[in-house]
Coordinates of C-alpha atoms in Angstrom, one line a residue:
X1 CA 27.7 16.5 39.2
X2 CA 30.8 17.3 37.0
X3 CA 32.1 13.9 37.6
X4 CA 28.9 12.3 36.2
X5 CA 28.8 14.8 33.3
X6 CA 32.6 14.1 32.7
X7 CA 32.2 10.5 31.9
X8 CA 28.7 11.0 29.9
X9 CA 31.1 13.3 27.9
X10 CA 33.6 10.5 27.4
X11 CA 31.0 8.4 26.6
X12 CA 29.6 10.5 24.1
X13 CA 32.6 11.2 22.5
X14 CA 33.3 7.3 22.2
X15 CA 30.5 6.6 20.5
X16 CA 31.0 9.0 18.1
X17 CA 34.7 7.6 17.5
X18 CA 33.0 4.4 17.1
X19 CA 30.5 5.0 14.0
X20 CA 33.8 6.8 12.6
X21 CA 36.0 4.2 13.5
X22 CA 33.1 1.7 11.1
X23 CA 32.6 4.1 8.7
X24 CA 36.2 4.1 7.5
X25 CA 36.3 0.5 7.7
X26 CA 33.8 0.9 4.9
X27 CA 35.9 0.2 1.7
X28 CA 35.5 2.6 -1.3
X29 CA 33.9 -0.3 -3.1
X30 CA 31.2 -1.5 -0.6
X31 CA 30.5 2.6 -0.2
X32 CA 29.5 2.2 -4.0
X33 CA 27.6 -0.5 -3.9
X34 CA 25.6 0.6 -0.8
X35 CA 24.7 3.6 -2.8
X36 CA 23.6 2.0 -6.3
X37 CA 21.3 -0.6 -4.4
X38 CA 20.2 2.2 -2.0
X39 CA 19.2 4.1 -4.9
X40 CA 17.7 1.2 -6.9
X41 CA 15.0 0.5 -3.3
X42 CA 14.5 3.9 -3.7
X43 CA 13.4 4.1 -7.4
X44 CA 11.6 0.5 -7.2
X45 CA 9.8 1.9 -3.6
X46 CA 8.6 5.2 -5.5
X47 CA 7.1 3.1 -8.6
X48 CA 5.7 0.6 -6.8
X49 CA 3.7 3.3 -4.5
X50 CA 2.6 5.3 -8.0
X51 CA 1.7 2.4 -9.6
X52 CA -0.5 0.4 -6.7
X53 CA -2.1 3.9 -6.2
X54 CA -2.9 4.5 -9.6
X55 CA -4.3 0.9 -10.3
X56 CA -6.4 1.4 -7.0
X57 CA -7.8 4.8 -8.0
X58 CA -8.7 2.9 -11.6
X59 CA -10.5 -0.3 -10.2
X60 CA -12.4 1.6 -7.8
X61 CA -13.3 4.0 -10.3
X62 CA -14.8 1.1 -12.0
X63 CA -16.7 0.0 -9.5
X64 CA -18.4 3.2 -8.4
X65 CA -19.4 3.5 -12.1
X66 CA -20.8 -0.1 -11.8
X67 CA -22.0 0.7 -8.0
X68 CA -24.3 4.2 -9.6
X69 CA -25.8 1.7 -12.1
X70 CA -26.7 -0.6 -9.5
X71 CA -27.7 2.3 -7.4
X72 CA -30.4 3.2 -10.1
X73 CA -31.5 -0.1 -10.4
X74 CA -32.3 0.3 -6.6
X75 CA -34.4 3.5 -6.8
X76 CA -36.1 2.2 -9.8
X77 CA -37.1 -0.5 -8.4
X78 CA -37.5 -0.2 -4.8
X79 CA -39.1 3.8 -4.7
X80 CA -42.2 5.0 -5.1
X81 CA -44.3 4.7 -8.1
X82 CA -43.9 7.7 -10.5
X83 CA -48.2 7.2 -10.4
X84 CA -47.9 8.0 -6.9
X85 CA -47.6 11.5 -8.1
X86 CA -50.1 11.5 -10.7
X87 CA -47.6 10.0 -13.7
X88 CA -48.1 6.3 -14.8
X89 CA -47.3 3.3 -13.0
X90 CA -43.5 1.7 -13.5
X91 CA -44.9 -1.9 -13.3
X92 CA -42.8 -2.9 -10.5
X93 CA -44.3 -5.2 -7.9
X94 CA -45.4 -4.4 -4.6
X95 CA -42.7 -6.4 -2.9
X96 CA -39.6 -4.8 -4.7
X97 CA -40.8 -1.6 -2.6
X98 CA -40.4 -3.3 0.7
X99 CA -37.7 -4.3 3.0
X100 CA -35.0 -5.4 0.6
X101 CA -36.3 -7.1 -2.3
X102 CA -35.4 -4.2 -4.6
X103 CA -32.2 -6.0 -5.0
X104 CA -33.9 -8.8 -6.6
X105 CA -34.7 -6.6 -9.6
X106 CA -32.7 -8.1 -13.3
X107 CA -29.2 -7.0 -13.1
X108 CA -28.0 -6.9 -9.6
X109 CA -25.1 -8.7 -8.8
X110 CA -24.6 -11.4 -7.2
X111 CA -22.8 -10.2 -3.8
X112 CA -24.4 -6.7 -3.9
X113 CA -25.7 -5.4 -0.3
X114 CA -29.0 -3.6 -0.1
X115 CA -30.9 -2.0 2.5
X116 CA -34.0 0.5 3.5
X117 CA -33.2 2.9 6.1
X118 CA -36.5 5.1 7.3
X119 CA -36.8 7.8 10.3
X120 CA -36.4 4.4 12.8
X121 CA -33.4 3.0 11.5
X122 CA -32.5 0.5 9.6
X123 CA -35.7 -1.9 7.9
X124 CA -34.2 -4.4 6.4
X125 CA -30.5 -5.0 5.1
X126 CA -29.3 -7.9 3.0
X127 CA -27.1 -9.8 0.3
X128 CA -27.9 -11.3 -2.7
X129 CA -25.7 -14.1 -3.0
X130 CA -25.3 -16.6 -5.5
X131 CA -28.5 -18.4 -5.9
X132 CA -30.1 -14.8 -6.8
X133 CA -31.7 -15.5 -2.8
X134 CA -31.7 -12.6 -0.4
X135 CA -29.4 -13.2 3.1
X136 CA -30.0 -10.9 5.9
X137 CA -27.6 -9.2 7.6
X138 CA -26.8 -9.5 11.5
X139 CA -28.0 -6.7 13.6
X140 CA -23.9 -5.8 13.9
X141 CA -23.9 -5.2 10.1
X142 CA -27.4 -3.5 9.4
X143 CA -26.5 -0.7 12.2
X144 CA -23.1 0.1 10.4
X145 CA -25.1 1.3 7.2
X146 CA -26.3 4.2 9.4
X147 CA -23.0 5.7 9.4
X148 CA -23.6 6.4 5.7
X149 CA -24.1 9.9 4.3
X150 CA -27.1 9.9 1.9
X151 CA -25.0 12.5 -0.2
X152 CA -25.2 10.3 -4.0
X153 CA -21.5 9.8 -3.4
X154 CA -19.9 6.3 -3.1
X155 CA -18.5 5.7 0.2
X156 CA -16.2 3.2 1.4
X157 CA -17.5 1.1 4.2
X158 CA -16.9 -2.0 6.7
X159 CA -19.7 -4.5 7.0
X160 CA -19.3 -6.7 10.0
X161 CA -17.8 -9.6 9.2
X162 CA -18.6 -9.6 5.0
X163 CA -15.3 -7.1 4.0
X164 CA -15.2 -3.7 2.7
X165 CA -17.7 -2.2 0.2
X166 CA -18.8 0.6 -1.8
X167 CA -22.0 1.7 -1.3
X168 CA -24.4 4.5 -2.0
X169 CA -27.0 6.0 -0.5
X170 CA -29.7 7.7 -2.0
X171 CA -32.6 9.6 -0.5
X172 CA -36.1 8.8 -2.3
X173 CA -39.4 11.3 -2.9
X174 CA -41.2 9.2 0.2
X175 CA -37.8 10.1 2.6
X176 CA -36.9 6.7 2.9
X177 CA -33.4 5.9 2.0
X178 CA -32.2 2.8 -0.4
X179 CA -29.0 1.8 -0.2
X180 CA -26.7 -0.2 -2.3
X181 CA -23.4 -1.7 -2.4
X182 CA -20.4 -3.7 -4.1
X183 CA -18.1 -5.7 -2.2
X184 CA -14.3 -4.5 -2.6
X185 CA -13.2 -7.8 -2.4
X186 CA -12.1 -7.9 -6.0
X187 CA -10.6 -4.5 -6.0
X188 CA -8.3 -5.6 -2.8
X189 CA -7.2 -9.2 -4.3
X190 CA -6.3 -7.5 -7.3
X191 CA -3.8 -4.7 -5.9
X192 CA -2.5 -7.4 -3.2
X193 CA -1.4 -9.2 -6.2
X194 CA 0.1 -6.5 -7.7
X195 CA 2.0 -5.9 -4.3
X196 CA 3.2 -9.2 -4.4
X197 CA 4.3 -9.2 -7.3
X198 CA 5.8 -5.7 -6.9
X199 CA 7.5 -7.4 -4.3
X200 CA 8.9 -10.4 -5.5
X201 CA 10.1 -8.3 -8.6
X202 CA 12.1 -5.3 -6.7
X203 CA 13.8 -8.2 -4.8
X204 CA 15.1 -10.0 -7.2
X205 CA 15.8 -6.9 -9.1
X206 CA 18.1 -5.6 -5.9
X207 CA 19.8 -9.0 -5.6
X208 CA 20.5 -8.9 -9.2
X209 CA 21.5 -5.2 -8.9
X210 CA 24.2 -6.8 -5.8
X211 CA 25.8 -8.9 -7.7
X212 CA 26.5 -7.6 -11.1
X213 CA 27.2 -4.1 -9.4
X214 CA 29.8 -6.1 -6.8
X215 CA 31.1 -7.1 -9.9
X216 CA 31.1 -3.6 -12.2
X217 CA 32.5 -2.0 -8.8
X218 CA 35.4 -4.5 -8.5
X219 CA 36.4 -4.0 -12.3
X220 CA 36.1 -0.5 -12.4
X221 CA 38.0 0.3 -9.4
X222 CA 40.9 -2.3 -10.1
X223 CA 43.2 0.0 -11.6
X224 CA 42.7 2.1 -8.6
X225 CA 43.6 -0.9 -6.5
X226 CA 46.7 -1.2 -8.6
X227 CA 47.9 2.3 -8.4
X228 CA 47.8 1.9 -4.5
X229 CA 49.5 -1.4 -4.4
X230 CA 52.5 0.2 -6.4
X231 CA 52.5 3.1 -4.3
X232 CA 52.7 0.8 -1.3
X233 CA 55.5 -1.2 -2.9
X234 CA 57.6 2.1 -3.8
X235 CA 56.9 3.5 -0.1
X236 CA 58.1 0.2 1.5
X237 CA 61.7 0.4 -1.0
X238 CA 62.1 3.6 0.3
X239 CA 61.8 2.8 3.9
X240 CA 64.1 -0.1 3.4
X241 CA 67.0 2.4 1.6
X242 CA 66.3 4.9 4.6
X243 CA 67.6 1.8 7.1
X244 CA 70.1 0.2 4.6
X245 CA 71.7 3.9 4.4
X246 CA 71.8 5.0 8.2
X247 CA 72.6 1.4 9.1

């Protein structure tokens, strides 16, 4: 047993001597320059991080203002009749108030999800999609709208196979539940751009930052590399004297 701790010991302690050993190789100017582009990656890191967060926080914004307007259109449409409770008729037709349909009322998106959730689930879920025509959703993607919390607060959520939206859900006077939603789609191209870009900027920033600050480093520590060039010199007569004389 001490044998076996004796050589992890050694081993230990030769490891050590090696990261020393390749840390003092390390010349003073490569120690500089490892620092400045250190800290440069870390500066570029932070506002990078700040600024995709910030830009995400403001598109999404956006979109849940867009989303509550949509989400009104919805209940507006697709509830009950205010003369349900005695007050006049809203003129809406019949079939806005069933299934999905709501989401063919003027102003809805093309790309907005919709979908009427009662005591038994789900009743109908779908898309409007370019042509202003309704497409269902699969029976995968209708029961993921459960999961939403009728609470009036945008939520994020993944539909199946159609991406990431926004959506709201909104209890109406009859208990049924309308729910609407706006793909994220735009919002995630946009800040992946950003990224990228981000990206290809902080690199060429660092490589930049390489070269000229090789190049400040070697300049500024010249004189440096002068002073211990002399000294050598002045060292190596004196060594040479010391022989000549005791020769």
């Amino acid at each position: 047993m001490r044998s076996l701790a004796r050589r992890w010991s050694l081993r230990a302690g030769a490891r050590r001597w090696s990261l020393r050993a390749g840390a003092r190789r390390w010349s003073l100017r490569a120690r500089v320059l490892a620092v400045l582009v250190a800290l440069l990656a870390l500066v570029s890191v932070t506002v990078g991080v700040v600024t995709v967060v910030a830009l995400r926080d403001q598109l999404v914004g956006q979109l849940d203002g867009e989303l509550t307007s949509a989400g009104g259109r919805s209940v507006t449409a697709g509830g009950p009749p205010p003369g349900d409770n005695g007050g006049p008729g809203n003129g809406n037709s019949g079939d806005e108030r069933s299934g999905a349909r709501f989401l063919l009322t003027p102003g809805q998106a093309a790309g907005t999800l919709g979908a009427r959730l009662n005591s038994s689930g789900v009743e109908a879920a779908a898309v409007l999609d370019e042509d202003g025509e309704l497409r269902n959703l699969s029976a995968s993607a209708a029961r993921s709208l459960t999961s939403v919390a009728d609470d009036g607060q945008p939520h994020t959520l993944q539909v199946a196979t159609l991406g990431r939206f926004r959506v709201l859900a909104t209890r109406t006077s009859d208990g049924e539940i309308l729910l609407t939603g706006l793909p994220l789609r735009a919002v995630d191209h946009t800040v992946n751009r950003v990224i990228l870009i981000e990206l290809i900027v902080a690199g060429g920033a660092l490589v930049v930052a390489g070269v000229f600050g090789a190049w400040m480093v070697k300049r500024t520590l010249n004189p440096l590399h002068r002073v211990a060039a002399t000294a050598r010199r002045v060292s190596a007569r004196r060594r040479t004297r010391r022989r000549a004389s005791g020769s």
